[in-house]
């Protein structure tokens, strides 16, 4: 017989989380990190200047001291320079508060260069070379860029999902790229009615246009867009779709599609991993075929036609009577 359930103690409660500062920094841009650091130091300098003014020995009243805006501003700038290690505050000899504030600013000034160096090193080795198209597009299966697959679905209303991305680094070569797709959704347990998380790998089209577990590319040229084609296996006339590769999503909650990329870099020899979640309920999918790019080997990739509409869709296009495997021009 099962014993009575007892609540866990405060030190044994779940869930237990930890925040990784390193990965938090890696997820921010350099400009954002520098701006946040500057704002934090400026805020600290203002606090130091205010406490310094409040605790100084002066014949003037507190109101008179704080009404002197120019002196407060100058003192804040001095405190800011002290916090970055380029100046020092001169405390009153018999003021413990001033001694503590001067020590705080000096310690901060000695730590700031080390912190900034750590941020630079973390950002240097936290490579996220891929830029993703904002939404995943859903079009007819016959619009896929594989002639054999398009011919097989010429008379079908089945849909296919296209997820696009490109390498944004001009001086970084990426090779051995692998892409996989994963479906995550929540459903009620038939046992007790609680929500259960279900996960399933989805088939993607390989280099021959055949359903496979992953799509692989030998090399990833800079700026050239790549597409992961994910067959739906059912028509999609409106969003949100409710069937994909045999999965009935009626009654499901929190449906998300994950596309994960893994690759290696030339020269650095490091592995690069990136992923993008597409939320079915949050508008991360759209009906229509994506705007293609037109490669021109005589021009730089950034001058190819189509970049202006990279996040856009083509107008609705019916099948051509003479070629049912391609959309109309």
Short mmCIF file of C-alpha atoms in Angstrom, two decimals, residues 187-197:
data_model
loop_
_atom_site.label_atom_id
_atom_site.label_comp_id
_atom_site.label_asym_id
_atom_site.label_seq_id
_atom_site.Cartn_x
_atom_site.Cartn_y
_atom_site.Cartn_z
CA UNK A 187 -1.47 15.81 -25.26
CA UNK A 188 -3.60 14.58 -22.41
CA UNK A 189 -2.53 11.30 -20.85
CA UNK A 190 -5.17 8.56 -21.23
CA UNK A 191 -4.27 7.45 -17.69
CA UNK A 192 -4.80 10.51 -15.51
CA UNK A 193 -5.55 13.36 -17.91
CA UNK A 194 -2.30 15.21 -17.26
CA UNK A 195 -0.40 16.87 -20.09
CA UNK A 196 2.42 14.77 -21.55
CA UNK A 197 5.18 16.03 -23.84
#
